[in-house]
Amino acid sequence: MKIFEKNCDGDSLSHALTITTIYLLLLLLLFLKKRKSLQYYF
């Protein structure tokens, strides 16, 4: 139980931050891909 509490304190926050960062990076990559494909069309 102590391990679980320890994880809930700091690790879950850093874990959420990591997931958010990865998610934002994926969105950025998709955005850049769309922009590039749009530039090809125009």
Short mmCIF file of C-alpha atoms in Angstrom, two decimals:
data_model
loop_
_atom_site.label_atom_id
_atom_site.label_comp_id
_atom_site.label_asym_id
_atom_site.label_seq_id
_atom_site.Cartn_x
_atom_site.Cartn_y
_atom_site.Cartn_z
CA MET A 1 0.00 0.00 0.00
CA LYS A 2 2.85 2.37 0.77
CA ILE A 3 4.28 1.85 -2.72
CA PHE A 4 0.92 2.74 -4.22
CA GLU A 5 0.69 5.93 -2.15
CA LYS A 6 4.22 6.86 -3.15
CA ASN A 7 3.34 6.40 -6.80
CA CYS A 8 0.21 8.51 -6.40
CA ASP A 9 2.19 11.46 -5.04
CA GLY A 10 4.93 12.27 -7.50
CA ASP A 11 5.07 9.56 -10.13
CA SER A 12 1.49 9.89 -11.33
CA LEU A 13 2.01 13.62 -11.86
CA SER A 14 5.22 13.15 -13.83
CA HIS A 15 3.54 10.29 -15.69
CA ALA A 16 0.64 12.55 -16.65
CA LEU A 17 3.08 15.25 -17.74
CA THR A 18 4.94 12.74 -19.90
CA ILE A 19 1.72 11.56 -21.53
CA THR A 20 0.63 15.17 -22.13
CA THR A 21 4.02 16.04 -23.65
CA ILE A 22 3.94 13.02 -25.98
CA TYR A 23 0.36 13.83 -26.96
CA LEU A 24 1.26 17.45 -27.75
CA LEU A 25 4.26 16.34 -29.80
CA LEU A 26 2.06 13.97 -31.81
CA LEU A 27 -0.43 16.76 -32.45
CA LEU A 28 2.42 19.03 -33.56
CA LEU A 29 3.70 16.37 -35.95
CA LEU A 30 0.22 15.90 -37.43
CA PHE A 31 -0.15 19.67 -37.81
CA LEU A 32 3.20 19.97 -39.58
CA LYS A 33 2.33 17.07 -41.88
CA LYS A 34 -0.98 18.71 -42.78
CA ARG A 35 0.75 22.03 -43.42
CA LYS A 36 3.29 20.36 -45.69
CA SER A 37 0.61 18.56 -47.67
CA LEU A 38 -1.34 21.81 -47.96
CA GLN A 39 1.75 23.55 -49.31
CA TYR A 40 2.04 20.88 -51.99
CA TYR A 41 -1.50 21.55 -53.15
CA PHE A 42 -1.24 25.34 -53.31
#
